[in-house]
Amino acid sequence: MEVIVLPTAQDVGIAAAGMIARLVANKPDAVLGLATGASVTAVYEELKALDFSRVTTFNLDEYVGLAPSHPASFHAFMETHLFSRVNIDRRRAHFPPTRSDDLARSCEKYERDIRSAGGIDLQLLGIGRDGHLGFNEPTSSLASRTRIKTLTRLTREANQPAFGTEQVPLHVVTMGIATLLEARHCLLIADGPAKAAAVAQMVEGPLSAMVPASALQLHPHATVIVDEDAAAGLSLRDYYREVQRNKPQWQR
Ligand code: GLP
């Protein structure tokens, strides 16, 4: 796992956006896995000038039962923070199925659609304070696929601000851990002190379904970019900085 520690959240967003921009410049028809949440807004802010005309996207998760027009839906989040600002073909912007009358079959179709698109070239990720990826809550199977999940109280509390006085939905559909591990590159970003414990457990802790993000330890090309606050729990910070300082030119 490659760990990059940068001074600020804005630096993290710029660095992550740079990786995405280099991929799309080299592969204009790239398939991107996209995430939502406060952490990734800094990334999308930097992608406004990127040519998305041939890009295909698959979003990580969505609440069950929310209309795409609901202001707290991840459809609305993506429209606000990215899709309304770039030249993406919305027929290529895919979201997990959350309003189907046969969710199990629709989830299997989502997995097939990802494979039919050639698989995900780069999966952008945030991390929950409890170490969840997407909406793969603690004890999610590390072999899981796109499916319906029930949110923990902590996750619902963390997402309450987007819903105001409305109840946060109890159920969601999320790509599974196995789905994420099949992406050719996983790029996880985190900032702020609230993520320090989860980042430390993900990077330096044991592989455990209790910390779904620890599954990235199994991924052959996982990059974690964090600011100093989110890196505070990492015991090998100096080593990670040494690795970055001595990265061979061809790897940059
Ligand atoms: C939600 C999303 C995750 C996201 C997490 C952290 O749970 N489903 O994909 O990583 O929130 O979001 P934030 O970056 O706002 O802390």
mmCIF file of N, CA, C and O in Angstrom, residues 100-184:
data_model
loop_
_atom_site.group_PDB
_atom_site.id
_atom_site.type_symbol
_atom_site.label_atom_id
_atom_site.label_comp_id
_atom_site.label_asym_id
_atom_site.label_seq_id
_atom_site.Cartn_x
_atom_site.Cartn_y
_atom_site.Cartn_z
ATOM 1 N N SER A 100 -35.285 -0.537 -7.451
ATOM 2 C CA SER A 100 -35.795 -1.674 -8.210
ATOM 3 C C SER A 100 -36.704 -2.524 -7.328
ATOM 4 O O SER A 100 -36.556 -2.532 -6.092
ATOM 5 N N ASP A 101 -37.633 -3.254 -7.960
ATOM 6 C CA ASP A 101 -38.493 -4.128 -7.143
ATOM 7 C C ASP A 101 -37.827 -5.496 -6.955
ATOM 8 O O ASP A 101 -38.349 -6.368 -6.286
ATOM 9 N N ASP A 102 -36.649 -5.660 -7.566
ATOM 10 C CA ASP A 102 -35.885 -6.885 -7.334
ATOM 11 C C ASP A 102 -34.427 -6.471 -7.139
ATOM 12 O O ASP A 102 -33.611 -6.576 -8.063
ATOM 13 N N LEU A 103 -34.111 -5.996 -5.949
ATOM 14 C CA LEU A 103 -32.786 -5.419 -5.680
ATOM 15 C C LEU A 103 -31.674 -6.440 -5.881
ATOM 16 O O LEU A 103 -30.622 -6.098 -6.435
ATOM 17 N N ALA A 104 -31.908 -7.669 -5.501
ATOM 18 C CA ALA A 104 -30.852 -8.687 -5.613
ATOM 19 C C ALA A 104 -30.430 -8.850 -7.078
ATOM 20 O O ALA A 104 -29.238 -8.792 -7.420
ATOM 21 N N ARG A 105 -31.433 -8.972 -7.970
ATOM 22 C CA ARG A 105 -31.109 -9.131 -9.397
ATOM 23 C C ARG A 105 -30.454 -7.862 -9.938
ATOM 24 O O ARG A 105 -29.508 -7.903 -10.724
ATOM 25 N N SER A 106 -30.943 -6.711 -9.491
ATOM 26 C CA SER A 106 -30.383 -5.440 -9.988
ATOM 27 C C SER A 106 -28.943 -5.259 -9.533
ATOM 28 O O SER A 106 -28.111 -4.716 -10.243
ATOM 29 N N CYS A 107 -28.653 -5.738 -8.326
ATOM 30 C CA CYS A 107 -27.270 -5.641 -7.825
ATOM 31 C C CYS A 107 -26.350 -6.537 -8.652
ATOM 32 O O CYS A 107 -25.215 -6.155 -8.987
ATOM 33 N N GLU A 108 -26.836 -7.724 -9.006
ATOM 34 C CA GLU A 108 -26.030 -8.617 -9.862
ATOM 35 C C GLU A 108 -25.786 -7.947 -11.225
ATOM 36 O O GLU A 108 -24.696 -8.010 -11.787
ATOM 37 N N LYS A 109 -26.796 -7.234 -11.711
ATOM 38 C CA LYS A 109 -26.652 -6.547 -13.005
ATOM 39 C C LYS A 109 -25.597 -5.435 -12.897
ATOM 40 O O LYS A 109 -24.816 -5.226 -13.831
ATOM 41 N N TYR A 110 -25.569 -4.772 -11.734
ATOM 42 C CA TYR A 110 -24.578 -3.692 -11.565
ATOM 43 C C TYR A 110 -23.166 -4.255 -11.676
ATOM 44 O O TYR A 110 -22.298 -3.680 -12.341
ATOM 45 N N GLU A 111 -22.979 -5.408 -11.074
ATOM 46 C CA GLU A 111 -21.658 -6.062 -11.157
ATOM 47 C C GLU A 111 -21.350 -6.432 -12.616
ATOM 48 O O GLU A 111 -20.228 -6.219 -13.106
ATOM 49 N N ARG A 112 -22.340 -6.949 -13.347
ATOM 50 C CA ARG A 112 -22.143 -7.305 -14.765
ATOM 51 C C ARG A 112 -21.829 -6.057 -15.589
ATOM 52 O O ARG A 112 -20.948 -6.062 -16.458
ATOM 53 N N ASP A 113 -22.533 -4.969 -15.296
ATOM 54 C CA ASP A 113 -22.302 -3.712 -16.037
ATOM 55 C C ASP A 113 -20.858 -3.232 -15.837
ATOM 56 O O ASP A 113 -20.225 -2.744 -16.778
ATOM 57 N N ILE A 114 -20.353 -3.376 -14.616
ATOM 58 C CA ILE A 114 -18.957 -2.963 -14.355
ATOM 59 C C ILE A 114 -18.008 -3.833 -15.189
ATOM 60 O O ILE A 114 -17.107 -3.334 -15.866
ATOM 61 N N ARG A 115 -18.280 -5.147 -15.196
ATOM 62 C CA ARG A 115 -17.416 -6.047 -15.983
ATOM 63 C C ARG A 115 -17.542 -5.734 -17.463
ATOM 64 O O ARG A 115 -16.547 -5.666 -18.191
ATOM 65 N N SER A 116 -18.788 -5.497 -17.934
ATOM 66 C CA SER A 116 -19.005 -5.204 -19.367
ATOM 67 C C SER A 116 -18.268 -3.926 -19.785
ATOM 68 O O SER A 116 -17.854 -3.783 -20.936
ATOM 69 N N ALA A 117 -18.110 -3.011 -18.854
ATOM 70 C CA ALA A 117 -17.398 -1.753 -19.162
ATOM 71 C C ALA A 117 -15.887 -1.974 -19.170
ATOM 72 O O ALA A 117 -15.123 -1.053 -19.443
ATOM 73 N N GLY A 118 -15.446 -3.172 -18.845
ATOM 74 C CA GLY A 118 -14.010 -3.481 -18.833
ATOM 75 C C GLY A 118 -13.400 -3.417 -17.448
ATOM 76 O O GLY A 118 -12.181 -3.475 -17.282
ATOM 77 N N GLY A 119 -14.252 -3.272 -16.430
ATOM 78 C CA GLY A 119 -13.735 -3.158 -15.052
ATOM 79 C C GLY A 119 -13.349 -1.717 -14.757
ATOM 80 O O GLY A 119 -13.241 -0.878 -15.657
ATOM 81 N N ILE A 120 -13.139 -1.453 -13.469
ATOM 82 C CA ILE A 120 -12.851 -0.078 -13.030
ATOM 83 C C ILE A 120 -11.344 0.169 -13.087
ATOM 84 O O ILE A 120 -10.557 -0.610 -12.518
ATOM 85 N N ASP A 121 -10.946 1.219 -13.769
ATOM 86 C CA ASP A 121 -9.519 1.558 -13.849
ATOM 87 C C ASP A 121 -9.028 2.183 -12.549
ATOM 88 O O ASP A 121 -7.950 1.851 -12.053
ATOM 89 N N LEU A 122 -9.826 3.101 -12.028
ATOM 90 C CA LEU A 122 -9.429 3.756 -10.766
ATOM 91 C C LEU A 122 -10.663 3.959 -9.906
ATOM 92 O O LEU A 122 -11.643 4.539 -10.363
ATOM 93 N N GLN A 123 -10.600 3.449 -8.680
ATOM 94 C CA GLN A 123 -11.718 3.584 -7.733
ATOM 95 C C GLN A 123 -11.342 4.623 -6.687
ATOM 96 O O GLN A 123 -10.421 4.408 -5.890
ATOM 97 N N LEU A 124 -12.019 5.749 -6.700
ATOM 98 C CA LEU A 124 -11.806 6.773 -5.683
ATOM 99 C C LEU A 124 -12.606 6.393 -4.438
ATOM 100 O O LEU A 124 -13.766 5.959 -4.537
ATOM 101 N N LEU A 125 -11.974 6.555 -3.265
ATOM 102 C CA LEU A 125 -12.625 6.161 -2.005
ATOM 103 C C LEU A 125 -12.379 7.199 -0.923
ATOM 104 O O LEU A 125 -11.303 7.817 -0.883
ATOM 105 N N GLY A 126 -13.344 7.348 -0.024
ATOM 106 C CA GLY A 126 -13.119 8.013 1.254
ATOM 107 C C GLY A 126 -13.090 6.889 2.288
ATOM 108 O O GLY A 126 -13.011 5.702 1.937
ATOM 109 N N ILE A 127 -13.164 7.267 3.558
ATOM 110 C CA ILE A 127 -13.206 6.237 4.611
ATOM 111 C C ILE A 127 -14.099 6.755 5.734
ATOM 112 O O ILE A 127 -14.062 7.956 6.073
ATOM 113 N N GLY A 128 -14.917 5.897 6.259
ATOM 114 C CA GLY A 128 -15.756 6.266 7.386
ATOM 115 C C GLY A 128 -14.932 6.302 8.668
ATOM 116 O O GLY A 128 -13.854 5.697 8.743
ATOM 117 N N ARG A 129 -15.458 6.984 9.684
ATOM 118 C CA ARG A 129 -14.706 7.074 10.955
ATOM 119 C C ARG A 129 -14.524 5.698 11.585
ATOM 120 O O ARG A 129 -13.618 5.457 12.377
ATOM 121 N N ASP A 130 -15.398 4.766 11.199
ATOM 122 C CA ASP A 130 -15.288 3.396 11.741
ATOM 123 C C ASP A 130 -14.564 2.479 10.755
ATOM 124 O O ASP A 130 -14.583 1.267 10.903
ATOM 125 N N GLY A 131 -13.939 3.084 9.749
ATOM 126 C CA GLY A 131 -13.151 2.272 8.814
ATOM 127 C C GLY A 131 -13.974 1.650 7.699
ATOM 128 O O GLY A 131 -13.506 0.739 7.020
ATOM 129 N N HIS A 132 -15.210 2.146 7.496
ATOM 130 C CA HIS A 132 -16.001 1.565 6.406
ATOM 131 C C HIS A 132 -15.602 2.139 5.055
ATOM 132 O O HIS A 132 -15.074 3.248 4.964
ATOM 133 N N LEU A 133 -15.818 1.335 4.016
ATOM 134 C CA LEU A 133 -15.572 1.751 2.621
ATOM 135 C C LEU A 133 -16.922 1.780 1.918
ATOM 136 O O LEU A 133 -17.642 0.782 1.951
ATOM 137 N N GLY A 134 -17.234 2.905 1.276
ATOM 138 C CA GLY A 134 -18.573 3.000 0.695
ATOM 139 C C GLY A 134 -19.547 2.866 1.845
ATOM 140 O O GLY A 134 -19.430 3.569 2.862
ATOM 141 N N PHE A 135 -20.465 1.929 1.734
ATOM 142 C CA PHE A 135 -21.330 1.650 2.890
ATOM 143 C C PHE A 135 -21.133 0.202 3.353
ATOM 144 O O PHE A 135 -22.042 -0.438 3.864
ATOM 145 N N ASN A 136 -19.900 -0.262 3.154
ATOM 146 C CA ASN A 136 -19.550 -1.578 3.740
ATOM 147 C C ASN A 136 -19.213 -1.344 5.201
ATOM 148 O O ASN A 136 -18.087 -0.953 5.538
ATOM 149 N N GLU A 137 -20.176 -1.553 6.032
ATOM 150 C CA GLU A 137 -20.032 -1.301 7.470
ATOM 151 C C GLU A 137 -19.154 -2.378 8.121
ATOM 152 O O GLU A 137 -18.933 -3.444 7.537
ATOM 153 N N PRO A 138 -18.645 -2.092 9.319
ATOM 154 C CA PRO A 138 -17.859 -3.108 10.049
ATOM 155 C C PRO A 138 -18.584 -4.462 10.063
ATOM 156 O O PRO A 138 -19.804 -4.509 10.189
ATOM 157 N N THR A 139 -17.830 -5.513 9.905
ATOM 158 C CA THR A 139 -18.221 -6.938 9.774
ATOM 159 C C THR A 139 -18.757 -7.236 8.376
ATOM 160 O O THR A 139 -19.223 -8.348 8.132
ATOM 161 N N SER A 140 -18.667 -6.281 7.435
ATOM 162 C CA SER A 140 -19.005 -6.621 6.040
ATOM 163 C C SER A 140 -18.038 -7.699 5.576
ATOM 164 O O SER A 140 -16.847 -7.643 5.866
ATOM 165 N N SER A 141 -18.562 -8.672 4.820
ATOM 166 C CA SER A 141 -17.673 -9.706 4.279
ATOM 167 C C SER A 141 -16.619 -9.063 3.385
ATOM 168 O O SER A 141 -16.935 -8.184 2.575
ATOM 169 N N LEU A 142 -15.377 -9.506 3.517
ATOM 170 C CA LEU A 142 -14.315 -8.977 2.652
ATOM 171 C C LEU A 142 -14.404 -9.579 1.255
ATOM 172 O O LEU A 142 -13.634 -9.214 0.372
ATOM 173 N N ALA A 143 -15.392 -10.469 1.064
ATOM 174 C CA ALA A 143 -15.626 -11.069 -0.266
ATOM 175 C C ALA A 143 -16.956 -10.586 -0.843
ATOM 176 O O ALA A 143 -17.478 -11.149 -1.800
ATOM 177 N N SER A 144 -17.484 -9.520 -0.267
ATOM 178 C CA SER A 144 -18.849 -9.089 -0.640
ATOM 179 C C SER A 144 -18.903 -8.401 -2.008
ATOM 180 O O SER A 144 -17.907 -7.877 -2.502
ATOM 181 N N ARG A 145 -20.086 -8.421 -2.556
ATOM 182 C CA ARG A 145 -20.388 -7.793 -3.847
ATOM 183 C C ARG A 145 -21.447 -6.715 -3.644
ATOM 184 O O ARG A 145 -21.917 -6.482 -2.538
ATOM 185 N N THR A 146 -21.840 -6.063 -4.753
ATOM 186 C CA THR A 146 -22.871 -5.034 -4.674
ATOM 187 C C THR A 146 -24.137 -5.634 -4.077
ATOM 188 O O THR A 146 -24.597 -6.688 -4.519
ATOM 189 N N ARG A 147 -24.653 -4.961 -3.013
ATOM 190 C CA ARG A 147 -25.801 -5.528 -2.304
ATOM 191 C C ARG A 147 -26.413 -4.484 -1.388
ATOM 192 O O ARG A 147 -25.821 -3.413 -1.180
ATOM 193 N N ILE A 148 -27.547 -4.834 -0.833
ATOM 194 C CA ILE A 148 -28.204 -3.950 0.126
ATOM 195 C C ILE A 148 -27.542 -4.115 1.490
ATOM 196 O O ILE A 148 -27.108 -5.216 1.851
ATOM 197 N N LYS A 149 -27.391 -2.996 2.223
ATOM 198 C CA LYS A 149 -26.796 -3.035 3.566
ATOM 199 C C LYS A 149 -27.636 -2.170 4.494
ATOM 200 O O LYS A 149 -28.328 -1.244 4.061
ATOM 201 N N THR A 150 -27.543 -2.456 5.786
ATOM 202 C CA THR A 150 -28.192 -1.633 6.819
ATOM 203 C C THR A 150 -27.118 -0.769 7.474
ATOM 204 O O THR A 150 -26.049 -1.284 7.836
ATOM 205 N N LEU A 151 -27.400 0.520 7.579
ATOM 206 C CA LEU A 151 -26.399 1.436 8.132
ATOM 207 C C LEU A 151 -26.318 1.329 9.652
ATOM 208 O O LEU A 151 -27.315 1.109 10.332
ATOM 209 N N THR A 152 -25.107 1.546 10.168
ATOM 210 C CA THR A 152 -24.947 1.613 11.623
ATOM 211 C C THR A 152 -25.434 2.988 12.116
ATOM 212 O O THR A 152 -25.549 3.945 11.322
ATOM 213 N N ARG A 153 -25.649 3.071 13.397
ATOM 214 C CA ARG A 153 -26.092 4.348 13.970
ATOM 215 C C ARG A 153 -25.020 5.421 13.746
ATOM 216 O O ARG A 153 -25.311 6.545 13.390
ATOM 217 N N LEU A 154 -23.745 5.015 13.893
ATOM 218 C CA LEU A 154 -22.640 5.983 13.725
ATOM 219 C C LEU A 154 -22.651 6.561 12.311
ATOM 220 O O LEU A 154 -22.538 7.778 12.118
ATOM 221 N N THR A 155 -22.836 5.695 11.323
ATOM 222 C CA THR A 155 -22.839 6.176 9.932
ATOM 223 C C THR A 155 -24.037 7.065 9.680
ATOM 224 O O THR A 155 -23.945 8.110 9.031
ATOM 225 N N ARG A 156 -25.195 6.703 10.247
ATOM 226 C CA ARG A 156 -26.385 7.539 10.036
ATOM 227 C C ARG A 156 -26.189 8.903 10.700
ATOM 228 O O ARG A 156 -26.545 9.933 10.134
ATOM 229 N N GLU A 157 -25.549 8.895 11.883
ATOM 230 C CA GLU A 157 -25.291 10.181 12.567
ATOM 231 C C GLU A 157 -24.326 11.034 11.729
ATOM 232 O O GLU A 157 -24.521 12.221 11.550
ATOM 233 N N ALA A 158 -23.300 10.370 11.165
ATOM 234 C CA ALA A 158 -22.300 11.116 10.379
ATOM 235 C C ALA A 158 -22.926 11.721 9.120
ATOM 236 O O ALA A 158 -22.499 12.774 8.655
ATOM 237 N N ASN A 159 -23.973 11.056 8.601
ATOM 238 C CA ASN A 159 -24.592 11.537 7.360
ATOM 239 C C ASN A 159 -25.851 12.364 7.607
ATOM 240 O O ASN A 159 -26.475 12.839 6.661
ATOM 241 N N GLN A 160 -26.194 12.549 8.911
ATOM 242 C CA GLN A 160 -27.424 13.288 9.240
ATOM 243 C C GLN A 160 -27.426 14.726 8.703
ATOM 244 O O GLN A 160 -28.459 15.183 8.197
ATOM 245 N N PRO A 161 -26.304 15.442 8.749
ATOM 246 C CA PRO A 161 -26.344 16.858 8.299
ATOM 247 C C PRO A 161 -26.959 17.021 6.900
ATOM 248 O O PRO A 161 -27.679 17.983 6.637
ATOM 249 N N ALA A 162 -26.731 16.048 6.025
ATOM 250 C CA ALA A 162 -27.254 16.190 4.652
ATOM 251 C C ALA A 162 -28.780 16.081 4.631
ATOM 252 O O ALA A 162 -29.448 16.521 3.698
ATOM 253 N N PHE A 163 -29.357 15.464 5.704
ATOM 254 C CA PHE A 163 -30.804 15.214 5.716
ATOM 255 C C PHE A 163 -31.572 16.223 6.576
ATOM 256 O O PHE A 163 -32.798 16.168 6.663
ATOM 257 N N GLY A 164 -30.838 17.107 7.263
ATOM 258 C CA GLY A 164 -31.537 18.078 8.118
ATOM 259 C C GLY A 164 -32.341 17.356 9.176
ATOM 260 O O GLY A 164 -31.818 16.512 9.894
ATOM 261 N N THR A 165 -33.659 17.647 9.237
ATOM 262 C CA THR A 165 -34.493 17.010 10.278
ATOM 263 C C THR A 165 -35.090 15.683 9.783
ATOM 264 O O THR A 165 -35.721 14.972 10.531
ATOM 265 N N GLU A 166 -34.878 15.363 8.488
ATOM 266 C CA GLU A 166 -35.386 14.101 7.944
ATOM 267 C C GLU A 166 -34.572 12.928 8.494
ATOM 268 O O GLU A 166 -33.384 13.076 8.818
ATOM 269 N N GLN A 167 -35.195 11.766 8.553
ATOM 270 C CA GLN A 167 -34.488 10.542 8.949
ATOM 271 C C GLN A 167 -33.498 10.128 7.844
ATOM 272 O O GLN A 167 -33.844 10.162 6.653
ATOM 273 N N VAL A 168 -32.283 9.759 8.237
ATOM 274 C CA VAL A 168 -31.349 9.154 7.280
ATOM 275 C C VAL A 168 -31.874 7.749 6.976
ATOM 276 O O VAL A 168 -32.227 7.006 7.905
ATOM 277 N N PRO A 169 -31.959 7.386 5.699
ATOM 278 C CA PRO A 169 -32.443 6.027 5.381
ATOM 279 C C PRO A 169 -31.644 4.964 6.126
ATOM 280 O O PRO A 169 -30.459 5.143 6.416
ATOM 281 N N LEU A 170 -32.317 3.881 6.441
ATOM 282 C CA LEU A 170 -31.667 2.783 7.159
ATOM 283 C C LEU A 170 -30.901 1.876 6.174
ATOM 284 O O LEU A 170 -29.877 1.303 6.513
ATOM 285 N N HIS A 171 -31.439 1.787 4.952
ATOM 286 C CA HIS A 171 -30.864 0.850 3.968
ATOM 287 C C HIS A 171 -30.222 1.575 2.792
ATOM 288 O O HIS A 171 -30.663 2.654 2.394
ATOM 289 N N VAL A 172 -29.171 0.938 2.298
ATOM 290 C CA VAL A 172 -28.402 1.482 1.165
ATOM 291 C C VAL A 172 -28.029 0.328 0.244
ATOM 292 O O VAL A 172 -28.179 -0.839 0.614
ATOM 293 N N VAL A 173 -27.557 0.675 -0.947
ATOM 294 C CA VAL A 173 -26.906 -0.305 -1.817
ATOM 295 C C VAL A 173 -25.470 0.175 -2.014
ATOM 296 O O VAL A 173 -25.235 1.358 -2.246
ATOM 297 N N THR A 174 -24.537 -0.739 -1.845
ATOM 298 C CA THR A 174 -23.112 -0.378 -1.949
ATOM 299 C C THR A 174 -22.359 -1.436 -2.746
ATOM 300 O O THR A 174 -22.707 -2.627 -2.685
ATOM 301 N N MET A 175 -21.382 -0.989 -3.524
ATOM 302 C CA MET A 175 -20.423 -1.936 -4.085
ATOM 303 C C MET A 175 -19.831 -2.699 -2.896
ATOM 304 O O MET A 175 -19.712 -2.161 -1.802
ATOM 305 N N GLY A 176 -19.475 -3.971 -3.143
ATOM 306 C CA GLY A 176 -18.890 -4.758 -2.059
ATOM 307 C C GLY A 176 -17.374 -4.623 -2.013
ATOM 308 O O GLY A 176 -16.758 -4.001 -2.886
ATOM 309 N N ILE A 177 -16.789 -5.237 -0.997
ATOM 310 C CA ILE A 177 -15.331 -5.165 -0.841
ATOM 311 C C ILE A 177 -14.653 -5.890 -2.007
ATOM 312 O O ILE A 177 -13.679 -5.399 -2.586
ATOM 313 N N ALA A 178 -15.194 -7.044 -2.400
ATOM 314 C CA ALA A 178 -14.589 -7.781 -3.530
ATOM 315 C C ALA A 178 -14.693 -6.949 -4.806
ATOM 316 O O ALA A 178 -13.785 -6.945 -5.640
ATOM 317 N N THR A 179 -15.797 -6.226 -4.962
ATOM 318 C CA THR A 179 -15.966 -5.344 -6.116
ATOM 319 C C THR A 179 -14.832 -4.312 -6.150
ATOM 320 O O THR A 179 -14.201 -4.079 -7.168
ATOM 321 N N LEU A 180 -14.560 -3.726 -4.983
ATOM 322 C CA LEU A 180 -13.534 -2.680 -4.909
ATOM 323 C C LEU A 180 -12.139 -3.260 -5.155
ATOM 324 O O LEU A 180 -11.299 -2.646 -5.808
ATOM 325 N N LEU A 181 -11.922 -4.464 -4.628
ATOM 326 C CA LEU A 181 -10.593 -5.071 -4.792
ATOM 327 C C LEU A 181 -10.304 -5.439 -6.239
ATOM 328 O O LEU A 181 -9.153 -5.661 -6.617
ATOM 329 N N GLU A 182 -11.351 -5.483 -7.079
ATOM 330 C CA GLU A 182 -11.138 -5.810 -8.500
ATOM 331 C C GLU A 182 -10.764 -4.570 -9.316
ATOM 332 O O GLU A 182 -10.348 -4.690 -10.463
ATOM 333 N N ALA A 183 -10.938 -3.394 -8.737
ATOM 334 C CA ALA A 183 -10.515 -2.179 -9.461
ATOM 335 C C ALA A 183 -9.012 -2.262 -9.682
ATOM 336 O O ALA A 183 -8.284 -2.787 -8.832
ATOM 337 N N ARG A 184 -8.548 -1.726 -10.827
ATOM 338 C CA ARG A 184 -7.112 -1.853 -11.108
ATOM 339 C C ARG A 184 -6.277 -0.955 -10.187
ATOM 340 O O ARG A 184 -5.128 -1.226 -9.889
#
